[in-house]
mmCIF file of C-alpha atoms in Angstrom:
data_model
loop_
_atom_site.group_PDB
_atom_site.id
_atom_site.type_symbol
_atom_site.label_atom_id
_atom_site.label_comp_id
_atom_site.label_asym_id
_atom_site.label_seq_id
_atom_site.Cartn_x
_atom_site.Cartn_y
_atom_site.Cartn_z
ATOM 1 C CA MET B 1359 24.499 -56.621 -15.497
ATOM 2 C CA ASP B 1360 25.949 -60.083 -15.924
ATOM 3 C CA ASN B 1361 27.467 -60.669 -19.352
ATOM 4 C CA LYS B 1362 27.884 -64.350 -20.170
ATOM 5 C CA ASN B 1363 29.879 -63.636 -23.318
ATOM 6 C CA ASN B 1364 32.382 -61.337 -21.640
ATOM 7 C CA ASN B 1365 35.340 -63.697 -22.151
ATOM 8 C CA ASN B 1366 34.816 -63.729 -25.905
ATOM 9 C CA LYS B 1367 35.135 -60.009 -26.374
ATOM 10 C CA GLY B 1368 38.291 -58.073 -27.024
ATOM 11 C CA PRO B 1369 39.767 -55.648 -24.482
ATOM 12 C CA THR B 1370 37.495 -52.990 -23.050
ATOM 13 C CA VAL B 1371 37.549 -49.912 -25.257
ATOM 14 C CA LYS B 1372 39.576 -47.182 -23.590
ATOM 15 C CA LYS B 1373 40.373 -43.756 -24.893
ATOM 16 C CA GLU B 1374 44.001 -43.431 -25.876
ATOM 17 C CA GLU B 1375 45.731 -40.792 -23.750
ATOM 18 C CA HIS B 1376 49.232 -41.129 -25.179
ATOM 19 C CA ALA B 1377 50.683 -42.276 -28.485
ATOM 20 C CA VAL B 1378 54.124 -43.131 -29.846
ATOM 21 C CA VAL B 1379 55.090 -41.446 -33.110
ATOM 22 C CA LEU B 1380 55.909 -43.947 -35.852
ATOM 23 C CA ASP B 1381 56.516 -41.487 -38.681
ATOM 24 C CA TYR B 1382 56.383 -37.716 -39.069
ATOM 25 C CA LEU B 1383 55.740 -36.138 -42.459
ATOM 26 C CA SER B 1384 56.317 -32.406 -42.212
ATOM 27 C CA ARG B 1385 54.783 -31.800 -45.652
ATOM 28 C CA GLY B 1386 52.092 -34.436 -45.510
ATOM 29 C CA TYR B 1387 51.805 -37.511 -47.666
ATOM 30 C CA VAL B 1388 53.555 -37.742 -51.024
ATOM 31 C CA LYS B 1389 50.369 -39.187 -52.513
ATOM 32 C CA SER B 1390 47.520 -36.763 -52.030
ATOM 33 C CA ASP B 1391 44.965 -39.584 -51.928
ATOM 34 C CA MET B 1392 46.509 -41.100 -48.791
ATOM 35 C CA SER B 1393 44.527 -38.762 -46.562
ATOM 36 C CA LYS B 1394 42.015 -35.956 -46.797
ATOM 37 C CA PHE B 1395 44.542 -33.939 -44.825
ATOM 38 C CA GLY B 1396 47.149 -34.126 -47.600
ATOM 39 C CA GLY B 1397 49.617 -31.267 -47.852
ATOM 40 C CA LYS B 1398 49.686 -30.583 -44.114
ATOM 41 C CA ALA B 1399 52.089 -31.945 -41.536
ATOM 42 C CA ILE B 1400 50.928 -35.276 -40.214
ATOM 43 C CA ALA B 1401 52.157 -38.011 -37.924
ATOM 44 C CA GLN B 1402 51.373 -41.691 -37.857
ATOM 45 C CA ALA B 1403 51.313 -43.055 -34.335
ATOM 46 C CA ILE B 1404 50.257 -45.945 -32.116
ATOM 47 C CA GLY B 1405 48.323 -45.592 -28.864
ATOM 48 C CA THR B 1406 49.934 -46.851 -25.680
ATOM 49 C CA GLU B 1407 46.752 -48.299 -24.160
ATOM 50 C CA GLN B 1408 45.318 -50.554 -26.879
ATOM 51 C CA PHE B 1409 47.759 -50.084 -29.745
ATOM 52 C CA THR B 1410 45.318 -48.019 -31.817
ATOM 53 C CA LEU B 1411 46.902 -46.806 -35.065
ATOM 54 C CA LEU B 1412 46.259 -43.088 -35.424
ATOM 55 C CA GLU B 1413 46.839 -40.030 -37.602
ATOM 56 C CA LEU B 1414 47.814 -36.923 -35.667
ATOM 57 C CA ALA B 1415 48.116 -33.250 -36.630
ATOM 58 C CA PRO B 1416 50.917 -31.477 -34.748
ATOM 59 C CA LYS B 1417 50.597 -27.920 -33.530
ATOM 60 C CA THR B 1418 51.974 -25.193 -35.777
ATOM 61 C CA GLY B 1419 55.718 -24.865 -35.365
ATOM 62 C CA VAL B 1420 56.096 -28.218 -33.652
ATOM 63 C CA ASP B 1421 58.375 -30.848 -35.170
ATOM 64 C CA LEU B 1422 57.887 -34.370 -33.913
ATOM 65 C CA GLU B 1423 60.525 -37.041 -33.512
ATOM 66 C CA ILE B 1424 60.023 -40.704 -34.352
ATOM 67 C CA GLN B 1425 59.417 -42.779 -31.180
ATOM 68 C CA ASP B 1426 58.379 -39.659 -29.239
ATOM 69 C CA THR B 1427 55.513 -40.269 -26.818
ATOM 70 C CA VAL B 1428 52.935 -37.494 -27.112
ATOM 71 C CA TYR B 1429 49.836 -36.650 -25.106
ATOM 72 C CA ILE B 1430 46.588 -36.894 -27.084
ATOM 73 C CA GLY B 1431 43.991 -36.860 -24.308
ATOM 74 C CA LYS B 1432 41.291 -34.281 -23.662
ATOM 75 C CA GLY B 1433 43.520 -32.094 -21.504
ATOM 76 C CA LYS B 1434 45.960 -29.437 -22.663
ATOM 77 C CA ARG B 1435 48.277 -30.850 -25.330
ATOM 78 C CA ASP B 1436 51.748 -29.457 -25.814
ATOM 79 C CA LYS B 1437 52.540 -30.957 -29.238
ATOM 80 C CA ILE B 1438 49.373 -32.338 -30.838
ATOM 81 C CA TYR B 1439 46.693 -30.032 -32.229
ATOM 82 C CA ARG B 1440 44.223 -32.691 -33.230
ATOM 83 C CA VAL B 1441 43.695 -36.445 -33.458
ATOM 84 C CA LEU B 1442 42.594 -36.828 -37.061
ATOM 85 C CA GLY B 1443 41.318 -40.360 -36.729
ATOM 86 C CA LYS B 1444 42.165 -44.036 -36.777
ATOM 87 C CA LEU B 1445 44.605 -45.384 -39.322
ATOM 88 C CA ASP B 1446 44.398 -48.646 -41.236
ATOM 89 C CA TYR B 1447 47.471 -50.872 -41.191
ATOM 90 C CA GLU B 1448 47.556 -50.867 -44.996
ATOM 91 C CA ASN B 1449 48.136 -47.100 -44.971
ATOM 92 C CA LEU B 1450 51.187 -47.164 -42.735
ATOM 93 C CA THR B 1451 54.255 -45.711 -44.389
ATOM 94 C CA ALA B 1452 57.376 -47.822 -44.865
ATOM 95 C CA THR B 1453 58.975 -45.990 -41.941
ATOM 96 C CA SER B 1454 55.963 -46.639 -39.702
ATOM 97 C CA ARG B 1455 56.089 -50.351 -40.457
ATOM 98 C CA ILE B 1456 59.770 -50.492 -39.535
ATOM 99 C CA GLU B 1457 59.225 -48.550 -36.303
ATOM 100 C CA LEU B 1458 56.078 -50.438 -35.301
ATOM 101 C CA GLU B 1459 57.794 -53.414 -33.643
ATOM 102 C CA TYR B 1460 60.121 -51.169 -31.615
ATOM 103 C CA ALA B 1461 57.228 -49.001 -30.453
ATOM 104 C CA ILE B 1462 55.097 -51.973 -29.410
ATOM 105 C CA ARG B 1463 57.974 -53.521 -27.460
ATOM 106 C CA ASP B 1464 58.674 -50.254 -25.627
ATOM 107 C CA ILE B 1465 54.984 -49.965 -24.725
ATOM 108 C CA VAL B 1466 54.812 -53.548 -23.455
ATOM 109 C CA GLU B 1467 58.033 -53.286 -21.441
ATOM 110 C CA SER B 1468 57.012 -49.944 -19.917
ATOM 111 C CA GLN B 1469 53.758 -51.533 -18.709
ATOM 112 C CA GLU B 1470 55.269 -54.805 -17.533
ATOM 113 C CA ASP B 1471 52.899 -55.221 -14.571
ATOM 114 C CA LYS B 1472 49.866 -54.974 -16.849
ATOM 115 C CA TYR B 1473 51.065 -57.732 -19.173
ATOM 116 C CA VAL B 1474 52.381 -59.991 -16.424
ATOM 117 C CA GLU B 1475 48.889 -59.729 -14.943
ATOM 118 C CA PHE B 1476 47.500 -60.827 -18.301
ATOM 119 C CA PHE B 1477 49.507 -64.063 -18.136
ATOM 120 C CA ASN B 1478 48.369 -64.612 -14.543
ATOM 121 C CA THR B 1479 44.658 -63.997 -15.078
ATOM 122 C CA ALA B 1480 43.946 -64.982 -18.698
ATOM 123 C CA GLU B 1481 40.793 -67.055 -19.011
ATOM 124 C CA ALA B 1482 39.373 -69.524 -21.500
ATOM 125 C CA LEU B 1483 37.763 -68.282 -24.694
ATOM 126 C CA SER B 1484 35.835 -71.517 -25.119
ATOM 127 C CA THR B 1485 35.866 -75.109 -23.918
ATOM 128 C CA ARG B 1486 38.558 -75.850 -26.515
ATOM 129 C CA LEU B 1487 40.613 -72.685 -26.606
ATOM 130 C CA HIS B 1488 42.410 -70.651 -23.959
ATOM 131 C CA LYS B 1489 43.607 -67.070 -24.403
ATOM 132 C CA LEU B 1490 47.198 -68.056 -23.680
ATOM 133 C CA GLU B 1491 47.186 -70.399 -26.682
ATOM 134 C CA LEU B 1492 46.876 -67.331 -28.912
ATOM 135 C CA ILE B 1493 50.286 -66.020 -27.834
ATOM 136 C CA PRO B 1494 53.027 -67.089 -30.288
ATOM 137 C CA GLY B 1495 55.242 -69.695 -28.621
ATOM 138 C CA ILE B 1496 52.726 -70.800 -26.006
ATOM 139 C CA GLY B 1497 50.903 -74.006 -26.714
ATOM 140 C CA LYS B 1498 49.190 -76.592 -24.570
ATOM 141 C CA LYS B 1499 52.613 -77.862 -23.483
ATOM 142 C CA TYR B 1500 53.285 -74.732 -21.395
ATOM 143 C CA MET B 1501 49.820 -73.329 -20.823
ATOM 144 C CA TRP B 1502 49.021 -75.134 -17.588
ATOM 145 C CA GLU B 1503 52.433 -74.385 -16.097
ATOM 146 C CA ILE B 1504 51.675 -70.711 -16.644
ATOM 147 C CA ILE B 1505 48.144 -70.859 -15.268
ATOM 148 C CA GLU B 1506 49.034 -72.802 -12.121
ATOM 149 C CA ALA B 1507 51.931 -70.597 -10.976
ATOM 150 C CA PRO B 1508 51.502 -66.800 -11.095
ATOM 151 C CA PHE B 1509 54.470 -64.767 -12.292
ATOM 152 C CA GLU B 1510 55.908 -61.646 -10.702
ATOM 153 C CA SER B 1511 57.771 -60.220 -13.703
ATOM 154 C CA PHE B 1512 58.989 -60.971 -17.223
ATOM 155 C CA GLU B 1513 62.296 -62.062 -15.697
ATOM 156 C CA ASP B 1514 60.495 -64.479 -13.395
ATOM 157 C CA PHE B 1515 58.668 -65.844 -16.438
ATOM 158 C CA SER B 1516 61.858 -66.468 -18.427
ATOM 159 C CA GLN B 1517 63.685 -68.014 -15.469
ATOM 160 C CA ARG B 1518 60.939 -70.515 -14.760
ATOM 161 C CA LEU B 1519 60.253 -71.278 -18.424
ATOM 162 C CA PRO B 1520 63.647 -70.875 -20.161
ATOM 163 C CA THR B 1521 62.274 -72.066 -23.498
ATOM 164 C CA LEU B 1522 59.917 -69.069 -23.458
ATOM 165 C CA ALA B 1523 62.671 -66.598 -22.693
ATOM 166 C CA ASP B 1524 61.090 -63.460 -24.181
ATOM 167 C CA PRO B 1525 57.517 -62.990 -22.895
ATOM 168 C CA ALA B 1526 57.470 -59.361 -24.015
ATOM 169 C CA GLY B 1527 58.480 -60.439 -27.511
ATOM 170 C CA MET B 1528 55.646 -62.970 -27.613
ATOM 171 C CA ILE B 1529 53.158 -60.220 -26.847
ATOM 172 C CA VAL B 1530 54.749 -57.965 -29.471
ATOM 173 C CA LYS B 1531 54.284 -60.661 -32.125
ATOM 174 C CA ARG B 1532 50.649 -61.145 -31.166
ATOM 175 C CA VAL B 1533 49.937 -57.413 -31.295
ATOM 176 C CA GLN B 1534 51.542 -57.200 -34.739
ATOM 177 C CA GLN B 1535 49.363 -60.069 -35.949
ATOM 178 C CA GLU B 1536 46.241 -58.356 -34.664
ATOM 179 C CA LEU B 1537 47.131 -55.025 -36.262
ATOM 180 C CA ASP B 1538 47.998 -56.517 -39.652
ATOM 181 C CA THR B 1539 44.754 -56.368 -41.613
ATOM 182 C CA SER B 1540 46.434 -57.128 -44.939
ATOM 183 C CA THR B 1541 45.571 -60.825 -44.658
ATOM 184 C CA PRO B 1542 42.252 -62.449 -43.669
ATOM 185 C CA LYS B 1543 42.036 -63.561 -40.048
ATOM 186 C CA ARG B 1544 41.073 -67.182 -39.535
ATOM 187 C CA GLY B 1545 41.239 -69.696 -36.706
ATOM 188 C CA LYS B 1546 43.142 -68.440 -33.660
ATOM 189 C CA ASN B 1547 44.096 -65.244 -35.459
ATOM 190 C CA LYS B 1548 40.510 -63.965 -35.554
ATOM 191 C CA TYR B 1549 40.569 -63.117 -31.832
ATOM 192 C CA ASN B 1550 41.773 -59.774 -30.477
ATOM 193 C CA LEU B 1551 43.548 -59.959 -27.125
ATOM 194 C CA PHE B 1552 45.317 -56.621 -26.994
ATOM 195 C CA THR B 1553 43.775 -54.481 -29.744
ATOM 196 C CA GLN B 1554 40.352 -53.484 -30.977
ATOM 197 C CA PRO B 1555 38.955 -55.269 -34.055
ATOM 198 C CA PRO B 1556 39.316 -53.278 -37.301
ATOM 199 C CA ARG B 1557 36.372 -51.177 -38.372
ATOM 200 C CA GLY B 1558 33.598 -53.326 -39.803
ATOM 201 C CA GLN B 1559 34.946 -56.557 -38.296
ATOM 202 C CA ARG B 1560 32.670 -58.275 -35.843
ATOM 203 C CA LYS B 1561 34.086 -59.787 -32.695
ATOM 204 C CA PRO B 1562 33.943 -63.590 -32.576
ATOM 205 C CA GLN B 1563 31.143 -64.762 -30.327
ATOM 206 C CA ARG B 1564 30.654 -68.092 -28.621
ATOM 207 C CA LYS B 1565 27.640 -70.009 -29.834
ATOM 208 C CA PRO B 1566 24.944 -70.204 -27.141
ATOM 209 C CA ARG B 1567 24.384 -73.545 -25.471
ATOM 210 C CA LYS B 1568 21.238 -75.376 -26.483
#
């Protein structure tokens, strides 16, 4: 079925199969009200597909390491007993917030082809706004150079546009902005390019033509 509003929606929802551990609390949270699973070992993590923040319960006897990538899909898991649910940005521990940028960058760089393809195929959100304009560092000055000449890699990107030398870093900054729900999202920041909107937040929709 044809969907005329497809370009206005965030990324297609995909089940996270792997996650990167941001923090591991072997005795649970210090504050018992942080989670209904207080008192038990818990990990805060970020999915590698759409950067979903998650709470994970490790298997008994398993100690997790920060920045470990663990399998959380429906198949046999070697380290994770259960995915407890999604995690709000506001409930990230201090350690998780420090590790978040490193984890996002590793995810982006390990899936370079996927994100290079994003630059090559990004479409307009509306008649006035293009998806590429939402990436920190890319404005109208560079947008058409990017659209008109497909890139082969991050290195190719930085060589052809030296002033935008860190394409992976630009994506990392955008992902961090999307995940940070501590401040209201307005203007360009209300769109989700790489993550799913927080629970209860509606996706921006284009107004139908009269």
